[in-house]
């Protein structure tokens, strides 16, 4: 059983390298370690290499306790806790097992993954999982029958920063890796083949200190990228990892794409050749026809007035000679009345 347990830890270390080799500083995340005062080893795996354990090296950690082996006769549906020999009281062990069961259920249901993130970024959860530990790290596993369904490595690295590396898997081959280090949370959801990520995947890296989310979608083939890898990045404001995860779909991301060949090497994107822009034919210049200049007609200056007299005629002969008065003809005498006797002599009125 010790050899089997070592194999699980080794494969988990390789799987953790998938997340730690992204240039995000998580290569310093502690892995493994014991509760005997030794510091946890660092993981700097960039390219994933399949691990086959034939004859494991000597393990200097304490021998597992008698209860560290899963009971092969136990009910296959019963979940058992396996851990290295540490001084846990019965109450502490019950609290650890209950916490791991809750974590497993949160990872099992996609809608509850946010609750798993909320658990592992909580200091109280770390205190429960590291009860009685002062340095180094601890390893726990939940078994269902003889299948390890959840493995947790948790502790404090040499710089005093808490870390947690969690591996979830089920009988259908689903694989979830969840890592917490300082204020950085990393999550990978994919399937596995012989202990390595294989198939379509999604991964998130949440840095709550600066409000950054890096979201990747692509395909794994035996632990390395193949085909198209899409990376979406967002930087907002400081906040909890749980809040950023809950609101992740409402953010605006900057998206980039890289294509990988079957060996996991990025395919160089051909440099686009710019299409020459045709030079437009210049239009012939049009010389404007000058408008004719209108020469003004000179106006003769007026000469001296030839009419110097004060009358209104056009001569200079002085006052006009008055015309002689016209003779007025006397009014014609009326004709005398005709017929009849006239007793009175009629005379014209001379007045």
CSV table of C-alpha atoms in Angstrom, one decimal:
chain,number,residue,atom,x,y,z
A,1,UNK,CA,0.0,0.0,0.0
A,2,UNK,CA,2.9,2.3,0.7
A,3,UNK,CA,4.1,1.8,-2.9
A,4,UNK,CA,0.6,2.6,-4.2
A,5,UNK,CA,0.3,5.7,-2.1
A,6,UNK,CA,3.7,6.9,-3.3
A,7,UNK,CA,2.5,6.4,-6.9
A,8,UNK,CA,-0.6,8.6,-6.2
A,9,UNK,CA,1.6,11.4,-4.8
A,10,UNK,CA,4.0,11.2,-7.7
A,11,UNK,CA,1.3,11.4,-10.4
A,12,UNK,CA,-0.3,14.3,-8.5
A,13,UNK,CA,3.0,16.1,-8.5
A,14,UNK,CA,3.1,15.7,-12.3
A,15,UNK,CA,-0.4,16.9,-12.7
A,16,UNK,CA,0.3,19.9,-10.5
A,17,UNK,CA,3.1,20.8,-12.9
A,18,UNK,CA,0.5,21.4,-15.6
A,19,UNK,CA,-0.8,24.3,-13.6
A,20,UNK,CA,2.6,25.4,-12.2
A,21,UNK,CA,4.3,25.7,-15.6
A,22,UNK,CA,2.4,28.7,-16.8
A,23,UNK,CA,4.9,31.4,-15.9
A,24,UNK,CA,2.7,32.7,-13.0
A,25,UNK,CA,5.2,32.1,-10.2
A,26,UNK,CA,3.4,29.0,-8.9
A,27,UNK,CA,6.4,26.9,-9.6
A,28,UNK,CA,7.4,27.8,-6.0
A,29,UNK,CA,4.2,26.1,-4.7
A,30,UNK,CA,5.1,23.4,-2.1
A,31,UNK,CA,4.3,19.8,-2.8
A,32,UNK,CA,4.3,16.9,-0.5
A,33,UNK,CA,6.4,17.0,2.6
A,34,UNK,CA,5.8,15.4,5.9
A,35,UNK,CA,4.9,16.5,9.4
A,36,UNK,CA,8.3,15.8,10.8
A,37,UNK,CA,9.7,19.3,10.4
A,38,UNK,CA,11.1,19.0,6.8
A,39,UNK,CA,10.2,21.7,4.4
A,40,UNK,CA,8.0,20.9,1.4
A,41,UNK,CA,9.7,20.4,-2.0
A,42,UNK,CA,9.1,22.8,-4.7
A,43,UNK,CA,7.6,21.9,-8.1
A,44,UNK,CA,9.0,23.4,-11.3
A,45,UNK,CA,7.5,21.1,-13.9
A,46,UNK,CA,7.0,22.9,-17.2
A,47,UNK,CA,6.6,20.1,-19.6
A,48,UNK,CA,4.6,17.1,-18.3
A,49,UNK,CA,6.4,13.8,-18.4
A,50,UNK,CA,4.5,10.5,-17.7
A,51,UNK,CA,5.6,8.9,-14.5
A,52,UNK,CA,6.0,5.1,-14.1
A,53,UNK,CA,6.9,4.0,-10.6
A,54,UNK,CA,8.8,0.7,-10.6
A,55,UNK,CA,11.0,0.9,-7.5
A,56,UNK,CA,10.3,4.1,-5.6
A,57,UNK,CA,13.2,5.7,-3.7
A,58,UNK,CA,13.5,5.3,0.0
A,59,UNK,CA,10.8,7.3,1.7
A,60,UNK,CA,12.2,9.1,4.7
A,61,UNK,CA,8.8,10.1,6.1
A,62,UNK,CA,7.3,8.1,9.0
A,63,UNK,CA,5.8,4.8,8.3
A,64,UNK,CA,2.0,4.9,7.7
A,65,UNK,CA,0.0,4.0,10.7
A,66,UNK,CA,-2.0,0.8,10.7
A,67,UNK,CA,-5.2,2.6,9.7
A,68,UNK,CA,-3.4,4.3,6.7
A,69,UNK,CA,-4.4,1.5,4.3
A,70,UNK,CA,-7.8,1.4,2.8
A,71,UNK,CA,-9.8,-1.6,3.9
A,72,UNK,CA,-10.3,-3.8,0.9
A,73,UNK,CA,-13.3,-5.5,2.5
A,74,UNK,CA,-15.1,-2.2,3.2
A,75,UNK,CA,-18.3,-1.3,1.5
A,76,UNK,CA,-17.4,0.1,-2.0
A,77,UNK,CA,-19.8,3.0,-1.4
A,78,UNK,CA,-18.2,3.9,1.9
A,79,UNK,CA,-15.7,6.7,1.9
A,80,UNK,CA,-12.6,6.2,4.0
A,81,UNK,CA,-9.9,8.7,5.1
A,82,UNK,CA,-6.3,7.8,4.5
A,83,UNK,CA,-3.5,10.0,5.9
A,84,UNK,CA,0.1,9.7,6.9
A,85,UNK,CA,0.9,9.1,10.5
A,86,UNK,CA,0.2,12.4,12.3
A,87,UNK,CA,-0.9,13.2,15.8
A,88,UNK,CA,-4.6,13.8,15.2
A,89,UNK,CA,-7.1,13.5,18.0
A,90,UNK,CA,-10.3,11.7,17.3
A,91,UNK,CA,-12.1,15.0,17.1
A,92,UNK,CA,-9.5,16.5,14.7
A,93,UNK,CA,-9.6,13.5,12.5
A,94,UNK,CA,-13.4,13.7,12.3
A,95,UNK,CA,-13.3,17.4,11.4
A,96,UNK,CA,-10.7,16.7,8.6
A,97,UNK,CA,-12.8,13.8,7.2
A,98,UNK,CA,-16.0,15.9,7.2
A,99,UNK,CA,-14.2,18.8,5.6
A,100,UNK,CA,-12.8,16.6,2.8
A,101,UNK,CA,-16.2,15.0,2.2
A,102,UNK,CA,-17.7,18.5,1.8
A,103,UNK,CA,-14.9,19.5,-0.5
A,104,UNK,CA,-15.4,16.4,-2.6
A,105,UNK,CA,-19.1,17.1,-3.0
A,106,UNK,CA,-18.5,20.7,-4.1
A,107,UNK,CA,-16.0,19.5,-6.7
A,108,UNK,CA,-18.3,16.7,-7.9
A,109,UNK,CA,-21.1,19.1,-8.9
A,110,UNK,CA,-20.1,21.7,-11.5
A,111,UNK,CA,-22.4,24.4,-10.0
A,112,UNK,CA,-20.7,24.1,-6.6
A,113,UNK,CA,-17.1,24.5,-7.7
A,114,UNK,CA,-17.3,28.1,-6.5
A,115,UNK,CA,-18.0,26.8,-3.0
A,116,UNK,CA,-14.9,24.6,-3.2
A,117,UNK,CA,-12.9,27.8,-4.2
A,118,UNK,CA,-14.4,29.6,-1.2
A,119,UNK,CA,-13.4,26.8,1.1
A,120,UNK,CA,-9.7,26.6,0.1
A,121,UNK,CA,-9.2,30.4,0.3
A,122,UNK,CA,-10.5,30.4,3.8
A,123,UNK,CA,-7.9,30.5,6.6
A,124,UNK,CA,-10.3,28.6,8.9
A,125,UNK,CA,-10.2,25.6,6.5
A,126,UNK,CA,-6.4,25.6,6.6
A,127,UNK,CA,-6.5,25.6,10.4
A,128,UNK,CA,-8.8,22.6,10.3
A,129,UNK,CA,-6.6,20.7,7.8
A,130,UNK,CA,-3.3,21.5,9.5
A,131,UNK,CA,-4.4,21.1,13.1
A,132,UNK,CA,-1.3,20.3,15.3
A,133,UNK,CA,1.1,21.0,12.5
A,134,UNK,CA,3.8,23.7,12.9
A,135,UNK,CA,5.8,23.2,9.8
A,136,UNK,CA,6.0,21.1,6.6
A,137,UNK,CA,2.9,19.6,5.1
A,138,UNK,CA,0.3,16.9,5.3
A,139,UNK,CA,-1.3,14.5,2.8
A,140,UNK,CA,-4.8,13.2,3.0
A,141,UNK,CA,-6.8,10.9,0.6
A,142,UNK,CA,-10.4,9.9,0.5
A,143,UNK,CA,-11.0,6.4,-0.8
A,144,UNK,CA,-14.2,5.0,-2.2
A,145,UNK,CA,-13.5,1.3,-2.2
A,146,UNK,CA,-10.0,1.1,-3.5
A,147,UNK,CA,-10.4,4.2,-5.7
A,148,UNK,CA,-8.7,7.4,-4.5
A,149,UNK,CA,-11.4,10.0,-5.2
A,150,UNK,CA,-9.8,13.0,-3.5
A,151,UNK,CA,-6.2,13.7,-2.6
A,152,UNK,CA,-5.1,16.8,-0.7
A,153,UNK,CA,-1.6,18.0,0.1
A,154,UNK,CA,-1.6,21.0,2.4
A,155,UNK,CA,0.9,22.8,4.5
A,156,UNK,CA,3.2,25.8,4.8
A,157,UNK,CA,6.2,26.3,2.5
A,158,UNK,CA,9.7,27.5,3.6
A,159,UNK,CA,8.7,31.2,3.3
A,160,UNK,CA,5.7,30.7,5.6
A,161,UNK,CA,3.0,30.8,2.9
A,162,UNK,CA,0.1,28.3,3.1
A,163,UNK,CA,-0.5,26.1,0.1
A,164,UNK,CA,-3.1,23.4,-0.9
A,165,UNK,CA,-2.9,21.1,-3.8
A,166,UNK,CA,-6.1,19.1,-4.4
A,167,UNK,CA,-6.8,16.4,-6.9
A,168,UNK,CA,-10.3,15.1,-7.6
A,169,UNK,CA,-11.2,12.2,-9.9
A,170,UNK,CA,-14.1,9.9,-10.4
A,171,UNK,CA,-14.8,6.6,-12.0
A,172,UNK,CA,-15.8,8.2,-15.3
A,173,UNK,CA,-12.4,9.7,-15.7
A,174,UNK,CA,-13.2,13.3,-14.7
A,175,UNK,CA,-10.2,15.2,-13.3
A,176,UNK,CA,-10.2,18.4,-11.3
A,177,UNK,CA,-7.0,20.0,-10.0
A,178,UNK,CA,-7.5,22.9,-7.5
A,179,UNK,CA,-4.5,24.8,-6.2
A,180,UNK,CA,-4.3,27.6,-3.6
A,181,UNK,CA,-1.1,29.5,-2.9
A,182,UNK,CA,-1.0,32.9,-1.2
A,183,UNK,CA,-3.9,34.7,-2.9
A,184,UNK,CA,-3.7,32.8,-6.2
A,185,UNK,CA,-6.3,30.2,-7.0
A,186,UNK,CA,-5.9,27.8,-9.9
A,187,UNK,CA,-8.4,25.4,-11.3
A,188,UNK,CA,-8.2,22.8,-14.1
A,189,UNK,CA,-11.2,20.8,-15.2
A,190,UNK,CA,-10.6,18.0,-17.8
A,191,UNK,CA,-10.4,14.2,-18.1
A,192,UNK,CA,-7.5,11.9,-17.4
A,193,UNK,CA,-5.7,9.0,-19.1
A,194,UNK,CA,-3.2,7.0,-17.2
A,195,UNK,CA,-2.9,9.8,-14.6
A,196,UNK,CA,-2.4,12.6,-17.1
A,197,UNK,CA,-4.7,15.3,-18.4
A,198,UNK,CA,-6.2,14.2,-21.7
A,199,UNK,CA,-9.1,15.6,-23.7
A,200,UNK,CA,-10.9,19.0,-23.7
A,201,UNK,CA,-10.2,21.2,-20.8
A,202,UNK,CA,-10.9,24.6,-19.2
A,203,UNK,CA,-8.6,26.2,-16.7
A,204,UNK,CA,-8.7,29.4,-14.6
A,205,UNK,CA,-6.1,31.3,-12.7
A,206,UNK,CA,-7.5,33.9,-10.3
A,207,UNK,CA,-5.2,36.4,-8.6
A,208,UNK,CA,-7.5,38.0,-6.0
A,209,UNK,CA,-4.7,40.5,-5.0
A,210,UNK,CA,-5.0,42.4,-8.4
A,211,UNK,CA,-8.4,41.1,-9.6
A,212,UNK,CA,-7.0,39.2,-12.5
A,213,UNK,CA,-8.6,36.2,-14.2
A,214,UNK,CA,-6.8,34.1,-16.9
A,215,UNK,CA,-9.2,31.7,-18.6
A,216,UNK,CA,-8.0,29.0,-21.0
A,217,UNK,CA,-9.8,26.6,-23.2
A,218,UNK,CA,-8.2,23.9,-25.3
A,219,UNK,CA,-7.3,20.2,-25.6
A,220,UNK,CA,-4.8,18.0,-23.9
A,221,UNK,CA,-3.1,15.0,-25.3
A,222,UNK,CA,-1.2,13.0,-22.7
A,223,UNK,CA,-0.5,16.2,-20.7
A,224,UNK,CA,0.4,18.6,-23.4
A,225,UNK,CA,-1.5,21.1,-25.6
A,226,UNK,CA,-2.7,20.1,-29.0
A,227,UNK,CA,-4.8,22.1,-31.5
A,228,UNK,CA,-6.1,25.6,-30.7
A,229,UNK,CA,-5.6,27.2,-27.2
A,230,UNK,CA,-7.7,30.2,-26.4
A,231,UNK,CA,-6.6,32.5,-23.6
A,232,UNK,CA,-8.9,35.1,-22.2
A,233,UNK,CA,-7.5,37.6,-19.7
A,234,UNK,CA,-9.2,40.2,-17.5
A,235,UNK,CA,-7.8,42.6,-14.9
A,236,UNK,CA,-10.1,44.4,-12.5
A,237,UNK,CA,-9.8,45.3,-8.9
A,238,UNK,CA,-8.8,43.5,-5.8
A,239,UNK,CA,-11.4,41.0,-4.4
A,240,UNK,CA,-12.0,37.5,-3.1
A,241,UNK,CA,-11.4,34.6,-5.5
A,242,UNK,CA,-15.0,33.5,-4.8
A,243,UNK,CA,-16.4,36.8,-5.9
A,244,UNK,CA,-14.3,36.9,-9.0
A,245,UNK,CA,-15.3,33.4,-9.9
A,246,UNK,CA,-19.0,34.1,-9.4
A,247,UNK,CA,-18.9,37.2,-11.6
A,248,UNK,CA,-16.5,35.8,-14.2
A,249,UNK,CA,-19.0,35.5,-17.0
A,250,UNK,CA,-19.9,39.2,-16.8
A,251,UNK,CA,-16.4,40.5,-17.4
A,252,UNK,CA,-14.9,41.7,-20.7
A,253,UNK,CA,-11.8,39.7,-21.7
A,254,UNK,CA,-8.9,40.3,-24.0
A,255,UNK,CA,-8.7,37.1,-26.1
A,256,UNK,CA,-5.7,35.6,-27.9
A,257,UNK,CA,-5.3,32.3,-29.7
A,258,UNK,CA,-2.3,29.9,-30.2
A,259,UNK,CA,-2.3,26.7,-32.2
A,260,UNK,CA,-0.2,23.7,-31.2
A,261,UNK,CA,0.9,20.7,-33.2
A,262,UNK,CA,0.6,17.0,-32.2
A,263,UNK,CA,3.8,17.2,-30.2
A,264,UNK,CA,2.7,20.1,-28.2
A,265,UNK,CA,4.8,22.7,-30.0
A,266,UNK,CA,3.3,26.1,-30.9
A,267,UNK,CA,2.7,26.5,-34.6
A,268,UNK,CA,4.2,29.7,-35.9
A,269,UNK,CA,1.6,32.0,-37.2
A,270,UNK,CA,2.6,33.1,-40.7
A,271,UNK,CA,3.3,36.8,-41.0
A,272,UNK,CA,0.6,38.3,-43.2
A,273,UNK,CA,1.9,39.9,-46.4
A,274,UNK,CA,0.4,43.3,-46.8
A,275,UNK,CA,-1.6,43.8,-49.9
A,276,UNK,CA,0.0,46.6,-51.9
A,277,UNK,CA,-2.3,49.6,-52.1
A,278,UNK,CA,-2.6,50.9,-55.7
A,279,UNK,CA,-1.4,54.5,-56.2
A,280,UNK,CA,-4.3,56.6,-57.3
A,281,UNK,CA,-3.8,58.4,-60.7
A,282,UNK,CA,-3.5,62.1,-60.0
A,283,UNK,CA,-6.2,64.2,-61.5
A,284,UNK,CA,-5.0,66.7,-64.2
A,285,UNK,CA,-4.6,70.1,-62.9
A,286,UNK,CA,-7.1,72.6,-64.3
A,287,UNK,CA,-5.9,76.1,-64.9
A,288,UNK,CA,-8.8,78.4,-64.2
A,289,UNK,CA,-9.7,80.8,-67.0
A,290,UNK,CA,-9.1,84.4,-65.8
A,291,UNK,CA,-12.2,86.5,-65.6
A,292,UNK,CA,-12.1,89.6,-67.9
A,293,UNK,CA,-11.3,92.8,-66.1
A,294,UNK,CA,-14.1,95.4,-66.7
A,295,UNK,CA,-12.5,98.8,-67.5
A,296,UNK,CA,-14.7,101.5,-65.9
A,297,UNK,CA,-16.0,104.2,-68.3
A,298,UNK,CA,-14.5,107.6,-67.3
A,299,UNK,CA,-17.0,110.1,-66.2
A,300,UNK,CA,-16.2,113.6,-67.6
A,301,UNK,CA,-15.8,116.2,-64.9
A,302,UNK,CA,-18.5,118.9,-65.0
A,303,UNK,CA,-17.3,122.2,-66.6
A,304,UNK,CA,-18.3,125.7,-65.4
A,305,UNK,CA,-22.0,126.5,-65.5
A,306,UNK,CA,-22.8,128.5,-68.6
A,307,UNK,CA,-26.1,129.7,-67.1
A,308,UNK,CA,-25.1,132.4,-64.6
A,309,UNK,CA,-28.4,134.3,-64.4
A,310,UNK,CA,-31.0,133.7,-61.8
A,311,UNK,CA,-33.8,132.5,-64.1
A,312,UNK,CA,-34.7,129.0,-64.8
A,313,UNK,CA,-33.8,128.9,-68.5
A,314,UNK,CA,-30.7,127.6,-70.1
A,315,UNK,CA,-29.3,130.9,-71.4
A,316,UNK,CA,-27.3,133.6,-69.8
A,317,UNK,CA,-29.4,136.5,-71.2
A,318,UNK,CA,-30.8,137.7,-67.9
A,319,UNK,CA,-34.4,137.9,-66.9
A,320,UNK,CA,-36.9,136.7,-69.4
A,321,UNK,CA,-39.0,139.4,-71.2
A,322,UNK,CA,-42.5,139.3,-69.9
A,323,UNK,CA,-45.2,138.7,-72.6
A,324,UNK,CA,-47.7,141.5,-73.2
A,325,UNK,CA,-51.1,141.0,-71.5
A,326,UNK,CA,-53.6,139.4,-73.7
A,327,UNK,CA,-56.7,141.4,-74.7
A,328,UNK,CA,-59.9,140.3,-73.0
A,329,UNK,CA,-62.8,140.2,-75.4
A,330,UNK,CA,-66.0,141.7,-74.0
A,331,UNK,CA,-68.7,139.2,-73.3
A,332,UNK,CA,-71.2,138.8,-76.2
A,333,UNK,CA,-74.5,140.5,-75.8
A,334,UNK,CA,-77.4,138.2,-75.4
A,335,UNK,CA,-80.0,138.1,-78.2
A,336,UNK,CA,-83.1,140.0,-77.4
A,337,UNK,CA,-86.2,137.9,-76.7
A,338,UNK,CA,-88.2,137.1,-79.8
A,339,UNK,CA,-92.0,137.7,-80.3
A,340,UNK,CA,-94.6,139.6,-78.2
A,341,UNK,CA,-94.8,143.1,-77.3
A,342,UNK,CA,-92.2,144.5,-75.2
A,343,UNK,CA,-93.3,147.2,-72.8
A,344,UNK,CA,-90.0,147.8,-71.2
A,345,UNK,CA,-87.0,148.6,-73.2
A,346,UNK,CA,-84.4,146.1,-72.5
A,347,UNK,CA,-80.9,147.2,-72.0
A,348,UNK,CA,-77.9,145.1,-71.4
A,349,UNK,CA,-76.5,145.1,-67.9
A,350,UNK,CA,-73.3,146.9,-68.0
A,351,UNK,CA,-72.4,146.5,-64.4
